[in-house]
PDB file of C-alpha atoms in Angstrom:
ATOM      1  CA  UNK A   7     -36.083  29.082 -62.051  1.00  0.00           C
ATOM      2  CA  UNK A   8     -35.018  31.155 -65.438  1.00  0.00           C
ATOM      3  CA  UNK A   9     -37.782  33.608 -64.928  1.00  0.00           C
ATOM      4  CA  UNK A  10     -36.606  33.813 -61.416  1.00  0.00           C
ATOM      5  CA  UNK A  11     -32.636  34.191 -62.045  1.00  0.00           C
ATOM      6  CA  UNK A  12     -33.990  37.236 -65.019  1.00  0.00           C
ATOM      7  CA  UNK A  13     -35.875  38.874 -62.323  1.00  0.00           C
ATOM      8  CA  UNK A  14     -32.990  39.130 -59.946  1.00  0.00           C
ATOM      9  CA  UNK A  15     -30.766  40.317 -62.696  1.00  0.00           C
ATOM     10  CA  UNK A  16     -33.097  42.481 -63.880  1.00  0.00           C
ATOM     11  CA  UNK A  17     -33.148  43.747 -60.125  1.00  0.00           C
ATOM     12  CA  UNK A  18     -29.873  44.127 -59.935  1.00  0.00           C
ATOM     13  CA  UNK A  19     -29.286  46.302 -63.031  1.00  0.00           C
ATOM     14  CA  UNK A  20     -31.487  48.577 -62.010  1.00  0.00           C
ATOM     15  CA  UNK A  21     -30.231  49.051 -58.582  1.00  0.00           C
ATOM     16  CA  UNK A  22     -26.775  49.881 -60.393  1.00  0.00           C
ATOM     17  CA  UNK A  23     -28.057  51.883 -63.349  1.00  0.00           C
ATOM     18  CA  UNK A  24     -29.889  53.681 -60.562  1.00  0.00           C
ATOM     19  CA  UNK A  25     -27.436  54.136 -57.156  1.00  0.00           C
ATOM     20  CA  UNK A  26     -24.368  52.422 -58.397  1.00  0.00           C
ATOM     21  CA  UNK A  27     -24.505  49.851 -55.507  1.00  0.00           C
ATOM     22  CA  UNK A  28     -25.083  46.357 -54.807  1.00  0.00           C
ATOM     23  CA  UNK A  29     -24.491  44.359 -51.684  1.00  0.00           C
ATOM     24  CA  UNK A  30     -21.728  41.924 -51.921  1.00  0.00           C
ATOM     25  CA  UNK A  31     -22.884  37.855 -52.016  1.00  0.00           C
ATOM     26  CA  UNK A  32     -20.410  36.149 -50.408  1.00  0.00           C
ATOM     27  CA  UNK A  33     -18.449  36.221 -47.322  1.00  0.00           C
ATOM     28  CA  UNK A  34     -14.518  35.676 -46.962  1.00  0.00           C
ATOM     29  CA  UNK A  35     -15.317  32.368 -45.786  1.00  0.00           C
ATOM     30  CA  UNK A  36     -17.285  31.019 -48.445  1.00  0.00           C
ATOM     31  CA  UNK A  37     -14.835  32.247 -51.470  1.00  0.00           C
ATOM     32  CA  UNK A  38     -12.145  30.355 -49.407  1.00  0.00           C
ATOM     33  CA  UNK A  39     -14.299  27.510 -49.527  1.00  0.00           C
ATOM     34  CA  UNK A  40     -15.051  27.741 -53.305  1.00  0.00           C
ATOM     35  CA  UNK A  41     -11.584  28.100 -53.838  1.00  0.00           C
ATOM     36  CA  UNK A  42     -10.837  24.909 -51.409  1.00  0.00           C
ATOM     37  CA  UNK A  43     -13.394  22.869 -52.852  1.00  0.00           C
ATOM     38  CA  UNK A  44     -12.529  22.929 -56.456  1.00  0.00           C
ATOM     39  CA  UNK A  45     -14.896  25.270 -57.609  1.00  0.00           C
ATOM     40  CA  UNK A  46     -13.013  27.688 -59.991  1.00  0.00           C
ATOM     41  CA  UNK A  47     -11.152  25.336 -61.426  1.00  0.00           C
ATOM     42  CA  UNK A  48     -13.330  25.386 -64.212  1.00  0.00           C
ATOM     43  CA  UNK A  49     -11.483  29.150 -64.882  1.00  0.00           C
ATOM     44  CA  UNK A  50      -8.171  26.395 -66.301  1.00  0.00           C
ATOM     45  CA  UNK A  51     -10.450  24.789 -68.606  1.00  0.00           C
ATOM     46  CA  UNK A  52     -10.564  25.712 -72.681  1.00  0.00           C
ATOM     47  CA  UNK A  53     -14.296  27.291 -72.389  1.00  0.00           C
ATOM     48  CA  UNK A  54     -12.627  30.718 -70.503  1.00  0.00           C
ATOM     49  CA  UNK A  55      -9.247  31.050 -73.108  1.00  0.00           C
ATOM     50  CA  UNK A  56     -10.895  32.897 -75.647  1.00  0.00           C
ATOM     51  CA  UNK A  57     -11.181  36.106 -72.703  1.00  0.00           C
ATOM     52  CA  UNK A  58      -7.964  35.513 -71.165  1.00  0.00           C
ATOM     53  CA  UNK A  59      -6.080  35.556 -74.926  1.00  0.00           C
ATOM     54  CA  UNK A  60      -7.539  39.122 -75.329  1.00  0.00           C
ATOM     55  CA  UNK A  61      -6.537  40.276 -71.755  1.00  0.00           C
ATOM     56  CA  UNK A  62      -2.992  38.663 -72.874  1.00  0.00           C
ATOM     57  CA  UNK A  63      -3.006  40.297 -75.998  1.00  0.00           C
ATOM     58  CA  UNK A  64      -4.049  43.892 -74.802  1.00  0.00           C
ATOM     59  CA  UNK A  65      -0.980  43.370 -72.179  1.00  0.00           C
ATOM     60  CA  UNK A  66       1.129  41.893 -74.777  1.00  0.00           C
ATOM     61  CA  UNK A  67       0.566  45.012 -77.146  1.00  0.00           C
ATOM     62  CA  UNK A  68       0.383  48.073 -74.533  1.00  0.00           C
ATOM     63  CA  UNK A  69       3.748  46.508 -72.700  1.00  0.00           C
ATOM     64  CA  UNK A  70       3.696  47.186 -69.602  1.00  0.00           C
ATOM     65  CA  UNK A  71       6.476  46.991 -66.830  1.00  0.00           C
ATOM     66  CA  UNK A  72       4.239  46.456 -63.921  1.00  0.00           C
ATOM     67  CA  UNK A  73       0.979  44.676 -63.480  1.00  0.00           C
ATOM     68  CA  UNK A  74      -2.052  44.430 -61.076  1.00  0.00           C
ATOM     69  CA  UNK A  75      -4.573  41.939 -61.275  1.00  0.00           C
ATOM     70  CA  UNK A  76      -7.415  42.756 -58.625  1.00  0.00           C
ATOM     71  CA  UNK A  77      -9.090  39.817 -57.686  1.00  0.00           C
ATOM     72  CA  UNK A  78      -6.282  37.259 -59.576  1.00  0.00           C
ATOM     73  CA  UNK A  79      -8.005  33.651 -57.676  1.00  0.00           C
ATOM     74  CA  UNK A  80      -5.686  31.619 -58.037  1.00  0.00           C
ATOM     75  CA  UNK A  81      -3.550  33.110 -60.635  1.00  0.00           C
ATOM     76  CA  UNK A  82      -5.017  31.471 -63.743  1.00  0.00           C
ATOM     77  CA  UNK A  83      -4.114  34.466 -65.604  1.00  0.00           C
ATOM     78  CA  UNK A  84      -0.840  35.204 -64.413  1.00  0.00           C
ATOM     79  CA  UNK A  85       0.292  31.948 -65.776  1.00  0.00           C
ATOM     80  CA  UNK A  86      -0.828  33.145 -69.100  1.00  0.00           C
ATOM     81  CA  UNK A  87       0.690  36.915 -68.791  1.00  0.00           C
ATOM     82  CA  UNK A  88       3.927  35.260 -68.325  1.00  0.00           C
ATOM     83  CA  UNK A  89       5.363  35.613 -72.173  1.00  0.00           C
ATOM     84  CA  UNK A  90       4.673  39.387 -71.588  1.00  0.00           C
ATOM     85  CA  UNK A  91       7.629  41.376 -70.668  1.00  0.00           C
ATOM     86  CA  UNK A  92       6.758  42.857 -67.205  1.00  0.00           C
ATOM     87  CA  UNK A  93       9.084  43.565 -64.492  1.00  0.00           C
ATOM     88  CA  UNK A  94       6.082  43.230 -61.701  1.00  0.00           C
ATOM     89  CA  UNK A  95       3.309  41.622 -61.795  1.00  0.00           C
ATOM     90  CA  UNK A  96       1.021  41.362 -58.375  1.00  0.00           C
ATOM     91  CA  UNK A  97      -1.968  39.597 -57.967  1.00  0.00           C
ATOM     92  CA  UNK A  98      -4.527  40.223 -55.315  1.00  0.00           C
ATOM     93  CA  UNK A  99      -7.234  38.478 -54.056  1.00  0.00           C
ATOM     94  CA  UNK A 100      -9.649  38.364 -51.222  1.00  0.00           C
ATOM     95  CA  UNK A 101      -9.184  34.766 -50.422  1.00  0.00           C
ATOM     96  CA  UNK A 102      -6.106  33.187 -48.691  1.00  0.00           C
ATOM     97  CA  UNK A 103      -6.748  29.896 -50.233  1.00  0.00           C
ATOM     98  CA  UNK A 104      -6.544  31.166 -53.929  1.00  0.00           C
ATOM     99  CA  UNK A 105      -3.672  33.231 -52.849  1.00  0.00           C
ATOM    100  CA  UNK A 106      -1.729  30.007 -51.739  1.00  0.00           C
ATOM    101  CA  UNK A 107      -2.742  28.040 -55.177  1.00  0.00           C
ATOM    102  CA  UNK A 108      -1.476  31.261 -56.833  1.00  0.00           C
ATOM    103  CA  UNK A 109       1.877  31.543 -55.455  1.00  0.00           C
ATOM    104  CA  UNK A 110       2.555  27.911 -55.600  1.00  0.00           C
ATOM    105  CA  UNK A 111       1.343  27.564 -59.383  1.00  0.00           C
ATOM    106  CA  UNK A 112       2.713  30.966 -60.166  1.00  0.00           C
ATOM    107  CA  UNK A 113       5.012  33.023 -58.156  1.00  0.00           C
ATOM    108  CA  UNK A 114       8.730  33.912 -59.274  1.00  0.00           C
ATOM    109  CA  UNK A 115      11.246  36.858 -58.877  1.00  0.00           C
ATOM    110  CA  UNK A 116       9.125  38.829 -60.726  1.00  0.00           C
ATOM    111  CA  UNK A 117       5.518  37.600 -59.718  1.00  0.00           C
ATOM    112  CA  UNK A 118       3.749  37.931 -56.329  1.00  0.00           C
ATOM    113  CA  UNK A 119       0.442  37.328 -54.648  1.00  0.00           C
ATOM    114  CA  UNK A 120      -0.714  39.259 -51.612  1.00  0.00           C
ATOM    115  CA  UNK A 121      -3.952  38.503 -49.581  1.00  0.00           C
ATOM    116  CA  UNK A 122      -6.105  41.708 -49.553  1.00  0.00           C
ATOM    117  CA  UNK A 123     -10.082  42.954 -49.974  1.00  0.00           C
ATOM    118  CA  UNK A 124      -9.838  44.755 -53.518  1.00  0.00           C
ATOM    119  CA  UNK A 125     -12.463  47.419 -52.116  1.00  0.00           C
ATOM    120  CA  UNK A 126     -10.120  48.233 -49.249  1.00  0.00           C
ATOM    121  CA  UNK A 127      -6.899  48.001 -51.292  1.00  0.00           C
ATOM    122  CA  UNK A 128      -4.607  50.598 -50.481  1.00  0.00           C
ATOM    123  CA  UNK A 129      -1.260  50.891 -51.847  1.00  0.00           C
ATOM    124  CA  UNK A 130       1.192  53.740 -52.648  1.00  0.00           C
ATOM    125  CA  UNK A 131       2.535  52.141 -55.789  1.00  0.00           C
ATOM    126  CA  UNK A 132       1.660  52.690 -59.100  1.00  0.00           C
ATOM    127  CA  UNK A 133       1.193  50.009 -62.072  1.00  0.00           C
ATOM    128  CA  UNK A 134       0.817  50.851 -66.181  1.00  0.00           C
ATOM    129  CA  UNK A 135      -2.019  48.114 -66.007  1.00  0.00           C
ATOM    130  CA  UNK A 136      -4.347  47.055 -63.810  1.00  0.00           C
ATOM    131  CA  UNK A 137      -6.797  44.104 -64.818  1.00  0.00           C
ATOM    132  CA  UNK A 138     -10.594  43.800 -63.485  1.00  0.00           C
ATOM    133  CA  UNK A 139     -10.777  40.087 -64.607  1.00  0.00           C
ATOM    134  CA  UNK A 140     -14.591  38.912 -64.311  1.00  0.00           C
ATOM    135  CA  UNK A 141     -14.606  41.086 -60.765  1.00  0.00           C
ATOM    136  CA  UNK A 142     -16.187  44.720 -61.280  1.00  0.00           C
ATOM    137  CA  UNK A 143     -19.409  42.300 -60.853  1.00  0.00           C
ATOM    138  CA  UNK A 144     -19.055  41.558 -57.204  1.00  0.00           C
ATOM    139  CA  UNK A 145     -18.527  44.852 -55.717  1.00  0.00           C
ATOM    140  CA  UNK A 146     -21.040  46.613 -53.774  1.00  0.00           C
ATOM    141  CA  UNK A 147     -20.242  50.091 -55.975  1.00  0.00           C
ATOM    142  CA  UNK A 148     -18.252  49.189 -58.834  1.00  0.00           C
ATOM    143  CA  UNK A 149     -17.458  52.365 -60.419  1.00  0.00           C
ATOM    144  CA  UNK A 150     -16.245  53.905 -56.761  1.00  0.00           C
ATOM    145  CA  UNK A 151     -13.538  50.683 -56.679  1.00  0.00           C
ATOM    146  CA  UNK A 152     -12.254  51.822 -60.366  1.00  0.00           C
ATOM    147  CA  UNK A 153     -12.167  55.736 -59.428  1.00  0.00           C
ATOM    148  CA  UNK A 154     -10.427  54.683 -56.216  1.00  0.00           C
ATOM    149  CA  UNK A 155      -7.659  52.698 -58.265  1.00  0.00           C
ATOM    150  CA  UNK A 156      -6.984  55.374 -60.881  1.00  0.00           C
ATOM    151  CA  UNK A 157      -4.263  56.566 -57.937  1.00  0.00           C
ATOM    152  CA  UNK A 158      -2.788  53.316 -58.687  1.00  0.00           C
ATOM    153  CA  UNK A 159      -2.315  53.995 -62.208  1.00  0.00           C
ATOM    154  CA  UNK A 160       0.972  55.206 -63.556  1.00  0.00           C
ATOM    155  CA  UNK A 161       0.659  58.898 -65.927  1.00  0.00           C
ATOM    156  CA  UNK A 162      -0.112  56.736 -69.259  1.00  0.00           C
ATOM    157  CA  UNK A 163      -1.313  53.454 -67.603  1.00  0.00           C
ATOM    158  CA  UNK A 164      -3.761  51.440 -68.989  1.00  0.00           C
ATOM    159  CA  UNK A 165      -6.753  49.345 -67.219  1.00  0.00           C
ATOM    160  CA  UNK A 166      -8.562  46.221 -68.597  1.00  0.00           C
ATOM    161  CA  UNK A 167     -11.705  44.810 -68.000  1.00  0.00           C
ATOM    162  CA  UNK A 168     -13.241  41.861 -68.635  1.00  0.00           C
ATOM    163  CA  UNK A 169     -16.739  40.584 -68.026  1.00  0.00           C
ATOM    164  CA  UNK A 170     -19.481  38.134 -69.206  1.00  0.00           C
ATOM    165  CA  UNK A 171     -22.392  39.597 -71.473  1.00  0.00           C
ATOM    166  CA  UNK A 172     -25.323  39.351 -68.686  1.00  0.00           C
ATOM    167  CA  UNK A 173     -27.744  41.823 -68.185  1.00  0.00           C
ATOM    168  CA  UNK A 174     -26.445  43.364 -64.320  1.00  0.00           C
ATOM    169  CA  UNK A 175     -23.274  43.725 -66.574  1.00  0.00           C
ATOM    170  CA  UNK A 176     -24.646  46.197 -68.808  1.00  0.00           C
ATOM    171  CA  UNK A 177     -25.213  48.263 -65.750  1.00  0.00           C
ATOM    172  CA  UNK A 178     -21.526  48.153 -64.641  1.00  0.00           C
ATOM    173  CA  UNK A 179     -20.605  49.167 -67.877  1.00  0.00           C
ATOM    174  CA  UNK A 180     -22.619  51.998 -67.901  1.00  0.00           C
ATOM    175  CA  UNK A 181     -20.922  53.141 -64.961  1.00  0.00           C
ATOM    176  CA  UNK A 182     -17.296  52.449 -66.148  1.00  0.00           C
ATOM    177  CA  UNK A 183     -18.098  54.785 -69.340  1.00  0.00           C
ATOM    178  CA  UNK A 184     -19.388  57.340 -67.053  1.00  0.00           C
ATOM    179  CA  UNK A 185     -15.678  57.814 -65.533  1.00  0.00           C
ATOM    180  CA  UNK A 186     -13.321  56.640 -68.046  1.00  0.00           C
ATOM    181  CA  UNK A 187     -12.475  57.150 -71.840  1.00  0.00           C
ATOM    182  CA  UNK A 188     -13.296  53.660 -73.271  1.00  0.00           C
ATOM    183  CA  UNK A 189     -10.589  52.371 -76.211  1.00  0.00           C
ATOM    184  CA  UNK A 190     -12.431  49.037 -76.953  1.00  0.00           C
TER     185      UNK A 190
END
């Protein structure tokens, strides 16, 4: 099954490095049920900290006074960003029951979650950093979802992304660094 999981990823990098695209693999449904079941709540445990201390210490140094974290589940690193002095932080995410773990773990005065497909996001406000947390990944074109949320971003805001070293990765990277200035 190895040889078969390298052949699909070496599929799937191609068919980004190529068109940019891949079809989404999973339905609403079956992220709420991941979500209900248990599934990521491996994302609490000490294995993912080392990524989510440099997403907290990128926020931490570039202090910003609002936040959004695209595809936040259920708010694992919002509990984590709260020692960093924003004024707004909002999480969104495409499935209702990670949004109701996140709000009750979570939510304060200055904290919200919100229900919403990040590739149909559309908002009029503007943040100074938006997080792709382990995400870019599971979008059919990732590199049209970040150009579409540089309107979100304030004059000298900031984005972060995070993702595993796999090979399909590479290819979303490649994309990314076609359309933005990479710091690190």
């Amino acid at each position: 099954n190895e040889i078969s999981q390298a052949i699909r990823s070496g599929v799937k990098f191609l068919l980004w490095r190529t068109t940019g695209k891949w079809e989404s693999r999973q339905s609403k449904e079956s992220w709420n049920q991941e979500f209900v079941s248990g599934h990521w709540q491996r994302l609490k445990g000490i294995e993912e900290l080392g990524h989510y201390s440099l997403i907290v210490g990128y926020a931490s140094a570039l202090a910003p006074k609002s936040i959004l974290d695209v595809c936040c589940g259920q708010g694992v690193l919002a509990g984590y960003l709260k020692p960093v002095r924003y004024e707004r932080y909002v999480g969104i995410d495409f499935s209702t029951d990670a949004i109701v773990q996140a709000s009750t773990a979570h939510a304060d005065a200055r904290t919200s979650f919100s229900v919403a497909d990040a590739q149909a996001f559309d908002s009029k406000e503007a943040y100074d950093l938006i997080v792709f947390n382990e995400c870019l990944y599971y979008f059919r074109n990732p590199a049209e979802v970040i150009r579409k949320y540089l309107n979100n971003l304030t004059p000298n805001g900031n984005i972060i992304i995070s993702m595993y070293g796999a090979l399909e990765n590479m290819a979303v990277w490649y994309l990314v660094q076609r359309d933005l200035a990479i710091v690190d």
